[in-house]
Structure formats: structure tokens, C-alpha cells
Amino acid sequence: MQNYNVYASRLVPKREPFAPGHRACIGCGEALAVRLACKALPQNVIIANATGCMEVVSSQFPMTAWRMPWIHTLFENTAAVASGVESALKAMARKGKRPDTGTKVVAMAGDGGTSDIGIQALSGALERGHDFLYICFDNEAYMNTGIQRSSATPFGASTTTSPAGKMSIGQKTWKKNVPAIAAAHDIPYVATASHSYPFDLMAKVAKGVAMPGPAYIHINSVCPTGWRSAPDLSVRLGRLAVQTGVFPLYEIENGKYKLSMELPELKPVQDYLKLQGRFRHLSEDTIREIQQRVVEEYEKIKEKAQ
Amino acid sequence: MMGERIGIEVSQAIAEAAMLSNVDVVAAYPITPQTHIVEHLAELVANGELDAEYIPVESEHSAMSACLGAVATGARTFTATAGQGLELMHEVLYVASSMRLPVIMSVANRALSGPLNVWGDQSDLMSVRDTGWIQIVAANGQEAVDNIICAFAIGEDRRVLLPVMVHVDGFYLTHVIEPIIMPSQEEVDQFLPPYDYPLPLDTERPVTMGAFAPPVLYPEAKKAQDVNLRGAMPVILEHWDRFEKEFGRKYGPLEHYRSEGAKTLLLTMGSIGDTASAAVDKMRDEGKDVGLVQLRLWRPFPFAEFRNAVRDADLLVVVDRAISFGGPGGPFCSEVRAALYDEEKRPKVTGFIAGLGGRDITVAGFEEMVARGMEIAETGAEQEYEIYGVRE
């Protein structure tokens, strides 16, 4: 059938494991991404969540937005908590202490909890080969504590700890490539996704969680508060990130790269940057530098995918 | 089959006690002087003697985090650490107790950096004093083994549901071979009910664990935690009584040695109690009226039993193996002082800090501290405490 995607929305489960009524900001791309990811998960899933935006907006005691078993303990240890949950399920099923229902384990964390403080626990868990899916919801800064830079903040973005000023262009380093770091552990599945491509996102989450062994999905999540963008532009911005090549969508299955969509031509990064206040201060020279880097990186992935 | 007395390294015995307790998950990172415990557990799993998932984590922070995940899923979980490792776990320890997740952990007590020192003292024990864990301090290998088994019974009891640390002095206990009566599997199975967490992570019955609390709820949560930990006391005593009935070895919050009616009491915690008891014997032979009280239960602190035990003494000589820098001296001593402050009839308290970083405390050392304590009681002291045996 042609244009299958047009009808695919009817195939999406109606259930909302991530319930409405949470306290995310208007236009929050991450809440949208979490909602889509949860819809794509099977019903027998236990979630380990890091401290971060999603934990804060969804779990103020005595309320909860989680209609699935969910545990939050700390900021940097989500992969380790998930390791414990997965090992417990395995041991208890083997010893007959709990029925083996094939329960899956999913870890969720933001970019700070993944690329900075949590990277050690993540690396440890990937190396040990636990059967779990780790999803990083990347809104490109520490957003629940304000708007402080992380190692996933893009070059040139102004944040409260990488402010633009007379002597600074904002973030001085290029975004840390966590999917590549995850892939370097030789795990069976790594992917990038965006809430602005919901069916692609859901397909990847479903694939990642079903895959035996560790899987890692990095989801670009637009943050109107931190990106200084209009809340109604979140979905468009997510799409532009992909269409400009800033955030390419791809999968790495057993080491094999595959681009998720055909982009005959990349849109200029300017289209993406100009909608966000965090890049407002950038000079044309810097934008050219970003444009060049984006194309280079995109070409690298494209080459690997051939 | 009854347990039998064997010569075994205390670390190995601790690992076997965890095995007898039928743990499901062990998450561990090696650190001196705890290493032999997790090495032996790894061996037991590798040889198929213990059916458990062994998670060789990449740090102590992750060790405790993995334990949290496992316990919350309903698995009986064990880990061990020491010194710097306990420090790296520090923030996770609070989460275990506040979420009421009964992780059982043996701590091989060790000095803290710097300077780097892997030898035994109780600085690490004191650093986690306020993390909300039940803390039992073993004086010898037998106590360590018995209390690992008791710890599962206590921590997992639905009236308690708290994590428990069983402290053993690094090297002094962990690396010595002692004659230990290892309980039999049948005995332990009879004593220890299976772990049955009331609301585990389960897709049949989804729960949210670890929600955050704003200011309108946080103090209530903390008070509930304190009430819960204090309220654990009778349950701890109950399980120790049950243990005595089953195994014939009696445990209580305090241990008394020739303390009845003694005017001067030595107060210790951990393995130095054995040396102290030898010193007491010697001083008694010399006609000195000296006894010994050892504290076994550090948290919850046994206020009533402690006050009762020391009421009739004139002098308490407290030996700490940690320093509260720029503070009242030893943390053990300052707690003891605080516990007695409101008592109408109370002994004088003199505090000594000794045996830091593996420096031995000998029988003669205890004699000297008692003599100096008596002197201070009579003439007063220039400061709140003295550090014993430091070369000036």
C-alpha cells in the first residue's frame, strides 16, 4: 500500500501509559517523546527513570503520571538501577520466585543524566550486556534546574552556564556523540529518533525493547523554555533538526548503519537556528562554521550507512 | 543437620552466610579490605553453589543502585563495601532507607583518604551514621555471620523494611581465620522466611516508586522514616531472641563483660572489644574495679539499655576509632555524652580516639587509657578528648 504512514496513526494503541495531567511546560517535546515511546512499549515493562525533567513533571508525590511500574532513585544511576531490576527478574524467574512473564526493562534519562553524570553507569550496564532498553531524551541542556549547559548542548547555544557574551559565543564545544559511544560498546541496537517523526520513533522503541541485550535510543526533544522558541513550533523544530542534518535519524543494528529517511538535500541550518533564541547572538561566520560541521558529520553517517 | 564449627576466614564466612540466606542478586565492586567477601561470592556463583545473579558493576555507586533496583523488584539482595567505596555509595544509601528497600550489606570498616590508608578504623562507619540504615557492629567473625542472617530477617520484616549494614573491622576481622560455627542450610531456612516485598515493581500491579516530595510533604516523610527506624528496635530484639532459640547464641544491643557494679567502664564498638576484655581481666586481677560494655547496635541507638547499663558507674572511658574534626572529638563519645546529659545520675565521660588507620590498640593501651581517664576525671582535661598514642 502506498502512503502507508497516512493510515498508520490508526494503528497506534489508544492507551496512554504516560498519562495526561503531568506538569510539563507547554510545547514540551520531551513529554511528547515520552508519551510516544510509552505507547510503543509492550505492556509488561518496568521503567527506571533518572532524576530530570520527566521525573519532576510526572512524579510529584502523591500523584503520578505513570500507569506502569516505575522507579526513580537518583540522577546518575538509572542504567545501574535497571541492571538490578533486570538481574532480579532473571534470578527470580530461574528460581521460581516470580512467574517469568517476559517483563522488559526500560531506562529513561535526560541528556545530562546520560551524557555527563550518568555515562559511567550507562557504559557499565552496556558492557555487562543487560537485556534492557535505554532511552535518552535529549533536550540539550539541564532544563529542570534552569537552562545549564550539558555535554549534549550544541555548539554556539547560549545557556545560563555557557552564556553568550562579549567574550563568548555560548557553548564552546560540539555536542558529545553519545549514540557513537553507545555503539562503541558493540551492543545489538542503537538508534536516534525525534518526536517530530512519531512513527519512526515508535518503530525504533518497539524494536529496541524487543531486541535481546542492551539497546540505546537517543531522542531529540525540543524544549521551548530552554531553546527560547515558541511552544507551537516544537514539532516543526524537531522536523527541521532532522531536515537540516543537525540531528540525523539512523539506526545501528549489529554494527550496521542505516539512515532512517531519504534526504535528497539538506535544508540550511539557518532555517533551524533562527527560530531559537539560544542561537540569536550567532554571527554569520559562526553559522557558516556550524553549517560546515553539520554537513561533514551528516556525510560521515551517510558514508557509514552505505 | 546442625551447624558445625570450622576454621574459616571471616570474609569467606560472611559470603557463605549470604549464600545460606539464599540471596538472589549480588551487585559488587571490589575494594580493600572487603574484597574477599565479593570474591568468594563470585566463586560460589561460578561453582553453582549459589544460585544468584552476580552483577560485577563498574563502581560502588552502581553497586548500591543495582541493589536498589533488585530489591524493589522483589529479589533478596546483598552487597559489601568498605571505606572509600562506602563514601561513593553515600547518596544512594539515603535512597535505600527512605524508599524502605531492605538491601543487606556488610561493611569492612576502613580509614578514609587522605592520606590513602586501606587499614581498619571506623571513620567510614561514622560517615554513614545518619543515612537511616540499621547498623549492627560485629565484634568477631561469629557475630558477623550470625548477624548477616539476622539482618535479612530484620530488614525484610514488614514492620521494618529497612536496609541493614553489618559492620566488621577491616583486616582485624575480614582477614583473620576464626573458628566459626557455620549454621546449616536447614537451620537458616527455618529461621529466615522468604523475602516478600509488599509492593514490588510488577506489571500486574503498577506502582510509582521514588516520587519526589515538595516542602509540604518532605518533613512528614522524614519523620515517618525516623519513627520507622526507632520503631525497628523491638523487632530487632524479637529476631535476636528468635535467633537465640534456634541457634543458641544470644545477641542484644549491648554486650557486657565483667561490668556488673564496676565503677569504671570501658566502652567500645567492634573488634577492639576482644582486646579490651583482655585488658579488663588484667586490671581486675590487679584489683581494679573496671568493666567493659560493647555497643553492638549503633542504629537505632539503644538509649534505654545504654543508660541502664552505665547508670551505676562513676566513669566511662569511651574509645572511638574516628575523628569528628574540629568538633567534640570522637563521634561515638559525643553521642554517649548526649545520651547521658539529661540523666540525674550519670558517670563522667572521658573520650579517647585510638587505633586510626590500622594502628593497633594493645592491652597495655587500654590500661593506659583507663588510667589517663581516671586522671582526667579527677583533675579535669584541657580539651574534650585525647588522641591516644600519637607520636608528638
XYZ file of C-alpha atoms in Angstrom:
698
model
C 0.000 0.000 0.000
C 1.280 3.428 -0.897
C 1.434 6.183 1.708
C 1.032 3.615 4.413
C 2.074 6.156 7.023
C -1.002 8.243 6.386
C -3.113 5.481 7.844
C -0.624 4.246 10.426
C -1.888 6.593 13.106
C -4.990 4.418 13.328
C -2.793 1.506 14.258
C -1.243 3.291 17.226
C -2.520 1.965 20.560
C -5.092 4.226 22.172
C -3.763 3.536 25.653
C -1.710 6.223 27.353
C 0.759 4.608 29.769
C 2.214 8.104 30.299
C -0.987 9.705 31.485
C -2.166 13.214 30.708
C -2.185 15.525 33.714
C 1.560 15.819 34.268
C 3.255 19.154 34.774
C 5.431 19.586 31.688
C 5.768 23.059 30.146
C 3.556 23.911 27.199
C 5.055 22.754 23.966
C 7.331 20.256 25.723
C 8.827 17.996 23.094
C 10.196 15.626 25.684
C 6.774 14.892 27.196
C 5.557 14.181 23.675
C 8.516 11.896 23.039
C 7.947 10.039 26.322
C 4.269 9.625 25.515
C 5.042 8.202 22.072
C 7.767 5.938 23.416
C 5.444 4.566 26.119
C 2.742 3.837 23.552
C 5.263 1.814 21.587
C 6.325 -0.258 24.587
C 4.658 -3.560 25.338
C 2.504 -3.639 28.460
C 4.888 -5.767 30.504
C 7.555 -3.142 31.073
C 9.253 -1.803 34.190
C 10.683 1.699 33.878
C 13.710 3.062 35.721
C 13.803 6.834 35.429
C 16.639 9.231 36.199
C 16.215 12.499 38.025
C 15.462 15.107 35.399
C 12.636 16.912 33.645
C 10.409 13.864 33.165
C 10.783 12.646 36.726
C 9.994 16.089 38.073
C 6.974 16.725 35.872
C 5.466 13.278 36.298
C 6.020 12.148 39.870
C 5.173 14.728 42.483
C 4.074 12.711 45.479
C 1.268 11.679 45.933
C 0.489 11.984 42.225
C 1.930 10.078 39.314
C 1.608 10.147 35.554
C 2.882 6.566 35.228
C 0.485 3.768 34.510
C 3.319 1.284 34.520
C 5.686 0.110 37.260
C 8.144 2.939 37.585
C 11.121 3.631 39.833
C 13.195 6.749 40.273
C 16.125 6.838 42.655
C 18.873 9.264 41.595
C 20.292 11.301 38.756
C 23.276 9.305 37.536
C 22.422 5.713 38.306
C 19.478 4.819 36.086
C 21.365 2.287 33.998
C 22.572 0.637 37.217
C 19.080 0.529 38.738
C 17.813 -1.013 35.502
C 20.659 -3.557 35.719
C 19.419 -4.537 39.154
C 15.803 -4.820 38.033
C 16.765 -6.943 35.046
C 19.013 -9.214 37.105
C 16.315 -9.612 39.743
C 13.759 -10.637 37.138
C 16.209 -13.158 35.708
C 17.207 -14.665 39.046
C 13.665 -14.826 40.382
C 12.274 -16.418 37.236
C 15.049 -19.015 37.289
C 14.466 -19.788 40.948
C 10.706 -19.903 40.541
C 10.191 -16.974 42.911
C 8.244 -14.965 40.377
C 6.489 -16.099 37.203
C 8.502 -15.484 34.049
C 6.223 -13.119 32.156
C 8.955 -11.853 29.855
C 8.892 -8.466 31.550
C 11.125 -5.918 29.812
C 13.201 -3.222 31.443
C 13.471 0.315 30.110
C 15.720 3.055 31.469
C 14.925 6.690 30.770
C 17.127 9.700 31.345
C 17.789 13.171 30.039
C 20.924 14.328 28.266
C 22.655 15.456 31.466
C 21.864 12.186 33.225
C 23.121 10.301 30.185
C 25.997 12.148 28.564
C 27.505 13.672 31.717
C 26.910 12.318 35.195
C 25.296 9.044 34.160
C 27.666 7.958 31.426
C 29.709 5.691 33.678
C 26.702 3.713 34.843
C 25.428 3.579 31.255
C 28.747 2.317 29.946
C 28.946 -0.274 32.722
C 25.467 -1.579 32.016
C 26.029 -1.725 28.237
C 29.335 -3.509 28.739
C 27.735 -6.111 31.018
C 25.107 -6.805 28.384
C 21.927 -6.474 30.411
C 18.760 -7.058 28.444
C 17.255 -3.577 28.592
C 16.452 -0.533 26.513
C 17.979 2.793 27.496
C 16.302 5.894 26.113
C 17.982 9.276 26.349
C 15.538 12.162 25.952
C 17.884 14.866 24.781
C 16.655 18.440 25.213
C 20.238 19.660 25.027
C 20.725 21.166 28.495
C 19.880 20.733 32.172
C 16.354 22.000 31.783
C 14.703 21.084 35.073
C 17.225 23.076 37.081
C 17.131 26.046 34.728
C 18.965 26.039 31.454
C 22.523 24.959 32.174
C 24.787 23.501 29.522
C 25.463 19.795 29.293
C 27.873 17.963 27.043
C 24.901 17.456 24.712
C 24.317 21.199 24.315
C 25.098 22.188 20.730
C 27.969 24.456 19.753
C 27.024 28.120 19.952
C 23.934 27.708 22.146
C 23.578 30.251 24.917
C 22.693 28.681 28.267
C 22.961 30.022 31.813
C 26.311 28.306 32.322
C 27.523 28.861 28.780
C 26.117 32.331 28.254
C 26.817 34.264 25.116
C 28.692 37.480 25.834
C 31.310 39.846 24.515
C 33.965 37.183 25.011
C 31.879 34.101 24.338
C 29.724 32.604 21.625
C 27.938 30.459 24.201
C 28.645 26.706 24.280
C 32.223 26.303 23.072
C 32.244 22.566 22.452
C 30.480 20.380 19.926
C 27.701 18.098 21.035
C 29.000 14.857 22.525
C 28.176 11.932 20.270
C 26.542 9.565 22.770
C 24.978 7.237 20.167
C 28.510 6.616 18.834
C 29.737 5.969 22.377
C 26.885 3.518 22.931
C 27.628 1.861 19.595
C 31.283 1.503 20.563
C 30.127 -0.999 23.194
C 29.139 -3.310 20.324
C 25.564 -3.579 21.511
C 22.930 -5.011 19.165
C 20.888 -1.862 18.642
C 21.480 1.897 18.660
C 19.153 4.455 17.097
C 18.340 8.131 17.003
C 14.778 9.401 16.858
C 12.696 12.548 17.069
C 9.222 13.200 18.435
C 8.517 15.007 15.183
C 8.698 11.674 13.350
C 6.370 9.726 15.636
C 6.007 6.511 13.653
C 9.731 6.244 13.149
C 10.239 6.857 16.887
C 7.684 4.258 17.878
C 9.031 1.668 15.474
C 12.526 2.140 16.893
C 11.364 1.925 20.505
C 9.409 -1.246 19.737
C 12.437 -2.712 18.004
C 14.871 -1.679 20.735
C 12.819 -3.106 23.563
C 12.272 -6.404 21.738
C 15.962 -6.809 20.948
C 17.706 -9.213 23.330
C 20.638 -7.488 25.048
C 21.205 -3.783 25.555
C 19.661 -1.241 23.183
C 20.149 2.524 23.162
C 17.887 5.150 21.611
C 18.749 8.836 21.575
C 15.668 11.004 21.120
C 15.912 14.660 20.184
C 13.386 16.511 22.356
C 12.601 20.149 21.673
C 12.472 22.357 24.781
C 10.727 25.694 24.160
C 11.767 27.007 27.580
C 15.456 26.302 27.139
C 15.654 26.816 23.421
C 13.819 30.109 23.653
C 11.425 29.017 20.952
C 7.681 29.427 20.516
C 5.803 26.498 22.108
C 3.748 25.954 18.966
C 6.913 25.419 16.927
C 8.185 22.347 18.802
C 7.119 19.775 16.249
C 8.348 21.943 13.391
C 11.688 22.498 15.108
C 12.123 18.778 15.646
C 11.492 18.227 11.957
C 13.918 20.989 10.988
C 16.636 19.447 13.175
C 16.336 16.331 11.047
C 15.864 18.074 7.685
C 18.895 20.314 8.172
C 21.074 17.368 9.157
C 21.630 18.786 12.648
C 20.085 15.645 14.140
C 20.195 12.825 11.567
C 17.906 9.863 12.128
C 19.591 6.496 11.819
C 19.866 3.011 13.247
C 22.898 0.894 14.011
C 21.807 -2.715 14.048
C 24.560 -5.150 14.992
C 27.102 -2.578 13.851
C 25.397 -1.840 10.561
C 24.380 1.788 9.969
C 21.136 2.652 8.223
C 19.717 6.121 7.582
C 16.060 6.273 8.532
C 14.899 8.536 5.716
C 15.946 9.828 2.354
C 17.001 13.472 2.432
C 17.894 14.368 -1.144
C 19.080 17.755 0.047
C 19.746 19.251 3.485
C 17.965 22.455 4.368
C 20.260 25.292 5.530
C 20.894 25.205 9.297
C 19.936 28.873 9.377
C 16.286 27.782 8.986
C 16.605 25.809 12.204
C 18.758 28.237 14.195
C 16.757 31.388 13.520
C 13.662 30.029 15.289
C 15.545 29.677 18.564
C 16.560 32.454 20.929
C 19.508 30.440 22.237
C 21.272 30.987 18.873
C 20.136 34.584 18.440
C 23.610 36.041 19.051
C 25.447 33.960 16.447
C 27.395 35.767 13.750
C 27.206 34.711 10.122
C 30.723 33.349 10.416
C 29.736 31.078 13.272
C 26.631 29.944 11.442
C 28.812 29.094 8.447
C 31.086 27.118 10.764
C 28.093 25.230 12.150
C 26.759 24.629 8.643
C 30.070 23.169 7.571
C 30.343 20.906 10.574
C 26.746 19.687 10.219
C 27.319 18.699 6.592
C 30.596 16.965 7.455
C 29.008 14.946 10.238
C 26.000 14.098 8.122
C 28.248 12.892 5.312
C 30.140 10.670 7.762
C 26.953 8.938 8.816
C 25.752 8.681 5.239
C 29.029 7.054 4.293
C 28.770 4.545 7.132
C 25.227 3.758 6.063
C 26.241 2.760 2.549
C 21.949 -31.247 60.269
C 23.291 -28.854 62.842
C 25.903 -26.291 62.037
C 29.488 -27.226 62.583
C 32.497 -25.379 63.862
C 35.116 -24.812 61.190
C 38.210 -22.708 60.732
C 37.373 -20.141 58.072
C 38.374 -16.641 57.054
C 35.733 -14.238 58.305
C 35.234 -12.698 54.832
C 34.516 -16.105 53.366
C 32.202 -16.897 56.237
C 30.270 -13.690 55.567
C 29.917 -14.628 51.905
C 28.678 -18.074 52.909
C 26.217 -16.544 55.344
C 24.779 -14.585 52.417
C 24.639 -17.827 50.443
C 22.856 -19.619 53.288
C 20.393 -16.730 53.281
C 19.613 -17.661 49.679
C 20.291 -14.282 48.073
C 19.004 -13.748 44.535
C 21.182 -10.849 43.435
C 24.669 -9.730 44.412
C 25.982 -6.486 42.933
C 29.512 -5.711 43.926
C 32.672 -3.785 43.268
C 35.974 -4.844 44.790
C 37.588 -2.685 47.449
C 40.104 -3.467 50.159
C 39.544 -4.856 52.778
C 36.139 -6.052 51.659
C 37.390 -7.828 48.530
C 37.486 -11.368 49.866
C 33.761 -11.232 50.571
C 32.710 -10.474 46.993
C 35.441 -12.687 45.546
C 34.101 -15.621 47.481
C 30.531 -14.812 46.450
C 31.650 -14.728 42.815
C 33.276 -18.150 43.318
C 30.157 -19.578 44.906
C 28.058 -18.379 41.976
C 30.638 -19.563 39.430
C 30.677 -23.025 41.004
C 26.919 -23.268 41.058
C 26.807 -23.444 44.854
C 24.824 -20.210 44.996
C 22.005 -19.644 42.518
C 22.116 -15.856 42.165
C 22.753 -13.152 39.601
C 26.173 -11.666 40.268
C 26.455 -8.169 38.792
C 30.091 -7.092 38.546
C 29.307 -3.380 38.471
C 31.689 -0.595 37.493
C 31.549 1.295 40.813
C 30.181 1.147 44.321
C 27.684 3.828 43.369
C 26.295 1.446 40.788
C 26.587 -1.500 43.177
C 24.159 0.089 45.587
C 21.990 1.408 42.742
C 21.699 -2.056 41.204
C 20.833 -3.410 44.649
C 18.006 -0.869 44.894
C 16.610 -1.998 41.554
C 16.859 -5.652 42.540
C 15.279 -5.275 45.977
C 12.465 -3.153 44.539
C 11.753 -5.939 42.062
C 11.438 -8.364 44.949
C 14.827 -10.087 44.935
C 16.834 -10.770 48.090
C 19.966 -8.716 47.597
C 23.397 -8.472 49.138
C 26.498 -6.380 48.670
C 29.622 -5.466 50.571
C 31.898 -2.469 50.631
C 34.460 -0.544 52.652
C 35.899 2.918 53.246
C 36.045 4.922 50.036
C 33.533 2.571 48.472
C 31.024 3.341 51.175
C 31.693 7.030 50.577
C 30.996 6.604 46.868
C 27.720 4.889 47.756
C 26.829 7.612 50.194
C 23.980 9.335 48.377
C 22.461 6.015 47.333
C 22.351 4.885 50.970
C 19.822 7.585 51.828
C 17.614 6.463 48.958
C 17.630 2.840 50.136
C 16.410 3.761 53.605
C 13.949 6.467 52.574
C 12.381 4.171 49.965
C 12.399 1.363 52.534
C 14.332 -1.056 50.400
C 15.959 -3.735 52.576
C 19.375 -4.125 50.994
C 21.719 -6.073 53.244
C 25.346 -5.016 53.177
C 28.475 -5.935 55.076
C 30.930 -3.102 55.547
C 34.584 -3.905 56.173
C 35.377 -0.812 58.184
C 38.328 1.147 56.926
C 40.044 4.523 57.232
C 39.264 7.295 54.755
C 41.631 9.161 52.443
C 43.739 11.121 52.720
C 46.404 10.135 53.228
C 45.427 6.949 51.473
C 45.051 4.204 54.028
C 43.323 0.888 53.483
C 43.624 -0.328 57.067
C 40.919 -0.627 59.632
C 39.183 2.057 61.633
C 35.607 3.251 61.876
C 35.713 6.580 60.046
C 33.552 5.141 57.260
C 31.035 3.776 59.737
C 30.655 7.200 61.314
C 30.323 8.928 57.950
C 27.127 6.978 57.209
C 25.704 7.334 60.703
C 22.767 9.445 59.536
C 21.770 7.608 56.383
C 18.813 5.904 58.038
C 20.160 2.353 57.900
C 20.017 -0.148 60.717
C 23.643 -0.606 61.736
C 24.936 -3.643 63.580
C 28.606 -3.746 64.574
C 30.114 -7.205 64.886
C 32.903 -7.819 67.385
C 34.075 -11.109 65.850
C 33.517 -13.466 62.947
C 30.759 -15.453 64.588
C 28.786 -12.290 65.262
C 29.297 -11.220 61.668
C 27.966 -14.494 60.270
C 25.011 -14.670 62.655
C 24.092 -11.054 62.106
C 24.178 -11.274 58.317
C 21.442 -13.896 58.647
C 19.604 -11.828 61.277
C 19.940 -8.736 59.066
C 17.812 -10.328 56.337
C 15.179 -11.307 58.903
C 15.176 -7.826 60.457
C 15.427 -5.690 57.327
C 12.826 -7.621 55.358
C 10.327 -7.783 58.242
C 7.227 -5.904 57.093
C 7.220 -3.895 60.298
C 10.731 -2.690 59.434
C 11.545 -2.776 55.689
C 14.873 -1.029 56.092
C 18.355 -1.638 54.755
C 20.858 -3.086 57.210
C 24.636 -2.733 57.468
C 26.648 -5.320 59.307
C 29.987 -3.732 60.179
C 33.145 -5.785 60.548
C 36.520 -4.239 61.257
C 38.688 -4.281 58.154
C 41.628 -6.733 58.372
C 41.161 -7.244 62.123
C 38.146 -9.379 61.254
C 37.941 -9.667 57.490
C 41.357 -11.224 57.008
C 41.624 -13.499 60.029
C 40.728 -17.159 60.196
C 38.477 -17.859 63.125
C 36.738 -20.921 64.459
C 33.170 -20.203 63.370
C 30.053 -22.293 63.776
C 28.508 -22.167 60.303
C 24.763 -22.696 60.528
C 23.319 -25.404 58.337
C 21.089 -24.639 55.376
C 18.131 -26.298 57.088
C 18.535 -24.147 60.172
C 18.761 -20.952 58.162
C 15.787 -21.911 56.003
C 13.782 -22.478 59.137
C 14.839 -19.157 60.647
C 14.579 -16.973 57.567
C 11.258 -16.600 55.752
C 11.415 -15.882 52.001
C 11.675 -12.215 51.029
C 8.218 -10.978 50.162
C 8.275 -7.266 49.378
C 4.749 -5.886 49.772
C 4.651 -3.775 46.604
C 7.378 -4.799 44.180
C 7.769 -3.450 40.670
C 5.231 -5.578 38.869
C 3.330 -5.023 35.647
C 0.260 -6.711 37.152
C 0.094 -4.020 39.796
C 1.953 -0.892 38.692
C 3.458 1.290 41.415
C 5.381 4.548 41.269
C 8.464 4.316 43.475
C 10.672 7.270 44.297
C 8.298 10.138 43.600
C 9.638 13.494 44.725
C 8.238 15.405 47.692
C 7.827 19.180 47.835
C 8.249 21.113 51.112
C 4.657 20.410 52.169
C 5.451 16.698 52.365
C 9.188 16.258 52.859
C 9.321 16.765 56.666
C 6.452 14.303 57.108
C 8.328 11.754 55.031
C 11.459 12.274 57.107
C 9.612 11.997 60.394
C 7.964 8.794 59.205
C 11.421 7.469 58.403
C 12.729 8.300 61.862
C 9.674 6.809 63.585
C 10.146 3.711 61.455
C 13.824 3.314 62.329
C 13.255 3.865 66.061
C 10.279 1.540 65.896
C 12.512 -1.179 64.499
C 14.094 -1.703 67.931
C 11.584 -4.209 69.361
C 11.539 -6.107 66.070
C 15.329 -6.344 66.101
C 15.210 -7.710 69.647
C 12.489 -10.145 68.635
C 14.579 -11.566 65.792
C 17.651 -11.799 68.000
C 15.566 -13.734 70.548
C 14.310 -15.998 67.816
C 17.878 -16.489 66.676
C 18.900 -17.474 70.181
C 16.117 -20.051 70.373
C 17.127 -21.514 67.032
C 20.904 -21.323 67.263
C 21.655 -20.858 70.947
C 23.699 -17.688 70.520
C 22.377 -14.598 72.237
C 22.592 -11.087 70.826
C 21.477 -7.756 72.209
C 22.148 -4.080 71.563
C 24.916 -4.127 74.171
C 27.371 -6.721 75.365
C 28.539 -6.662 78.988
C 31.831 -8.039 80.189
C 32.527 -8.030 83.922
C 30.667 -4.743 84.069
C 28.350 -5.592 86.937
C 28.905 -3.000 89.653
C 32.128 -1.713 88.078
C 32.919 1.910 88.929
C 34.918 2.414 85.748
C 33.590 1.172 82.438
C 35.380 0.897 79.130
C 33.042 1.474 76.204
C 33.947 0.087 72.785
C 32.394 -0.831 69.480
C 33.652 -3.563 67.132
C 36.600 -5.925 67.307
C 38.662 -3.909 69.783
C 36.230 -5.181 72.414
C 38.071 -8.502 72.496
C 41.374 -6.787 73.344
C 39.569 -4.549 75.792
C 38.155 -7.592 77.572
C 41.683 -8.966 77.995
C 42.693 -5.612 79.477
C 39.709 -5.763 81.837
C 40.770 -9.230 83.004
C 44.256 -7.949 83.716
C 43.051 -4.881 85.593
C 40.569 -6.952 87.586
C 43.417 -9.289 88.578
C 45.232 -6.233 89.828
C 42.215 -5.387 91.962
C 40.977 -2.513 89.807
C 37.242 -2.083 89.577
C 36.968 -1.974 85.767
C 34.397 -3.493 83.400
C 33.564 -3.364 79.709
C 30.477 -2.512 77.730
C 30.468 -3.083 73.978
C 27.890 -1.490 71.725
C 26.545 -3.791 69.043
C 23.568 -1.842 67.741
C 24.675 1.598 66.533
C 21.389 2.465 64.777
C 18.796 2.625 66.143
C 20.818 3.691 69.179
C 19.706 1.725 72.237
C 19.234 4.709 74.569
C 17.307 2.945 77.340
C 19.555 -0.119 77.517
C 22.645 2.042 77.370
C 21.580 4.396 80.169
C 20.660 1.423 82.253
C 23.981 -0.287 81.651
C 26.157 2.627 82.753
C 23.986 4.222 85.436
C 25.938 2.955 88.414
C 29.408 3.652 87.081
C 31.434 6.722 88.073
C 33.471 6.886 84.902
C 33.035 5.890 81.286
C 36.160 5.617 79.142
C 34.947 5.746 75.553
C 37.246 4.615 72.768
C 36.475 5.991 69.315
C 38.094 4.888 66.075
C 37.128 8.001 64.126
C 37.501 11.766 64.453
C 34.919 14.482 64.154
C 37.340 17.168 63.013
C 37.105 20.446 64.854
C 34.232 19.031 66.848
C 33.676 17.251 70.120
C 36.276 14.569 69.413
C 35.029 11.098 68.659
C 31.522 10.785 67.263
C 30.832 7.715 69.418
C 31.825 9.570 72.561
C 29.808 12.654 71.730
C 26.691 10.527 71.208
C 27.256 8.818 74.512
C 27.634 12.163 76.234
C 24.441 13.401 74.614
C 22.589 10.269 75.682
C 23.558 10.874 79.295
C 23.217 14.652 79.511
C 19.672 14.675 80.877
C 20.288 11.872 83.363
C 20.318 12.889 87.008
C 22.742 10.190 87.948
C 25.359 9.745 85.290
C 29.013 8.786 85.065
C 31.725 11.176 83.980
C 32.704 10.572 80.372
C 36.230 10.744 79.001
C 36.834 10.273 75.311
C 39.817 8.760 73.550
C 40.443 8.417 69.859
C 42.664 5.467 69.128
C 43.606 2.950 66.501
C 43.141 5.159 63.458
C 44.158 3.747 60.091
C 45.082 0.326 61.392
C 47.257 1.436 64.334
C 46.979 -1.372 66.860
C 45.437 -0.858 70.259
C 47.057 -3.247 72.705
C 46.006 -4.482 76.130
C 48.527 -2.037 77.596
C 46.921 0.693 75.510
C 43.552 0.109 77.118
C 45.179 0.097 80.548
C 46.823 3.430 79.797
C 43.580 4.931 78.539
C 41.736 3.801 81.653
C 44.476 5.254 83.888
C 44.503 8.516 81.968
C 40.700 8.586 82.006
C 40.729 8.326 85.782
C 43.267 11.127 85.969
C 41.139 13.362 83.738
C 38.039 12.553 85.796
C 39.866 13.795 88.863
C 41.812 16.773 87.604
C 39.873 17.789 84.501
C 41.194 17.999 80.947
C 42.336 20.753 78.656
C 40.067 19.602 75.854
C 37.095 17.362 75.200
C 39.103 14.374 74.069
C 42.569 12.968 73.640
C 44.071 11.143 70.725
C 45.840 8.160 72.196
C 49.317 7.094 71.231
C 50.161 9.732 68.639
C 53.871 10.459 68.374
C 54.394 14.150 69.020
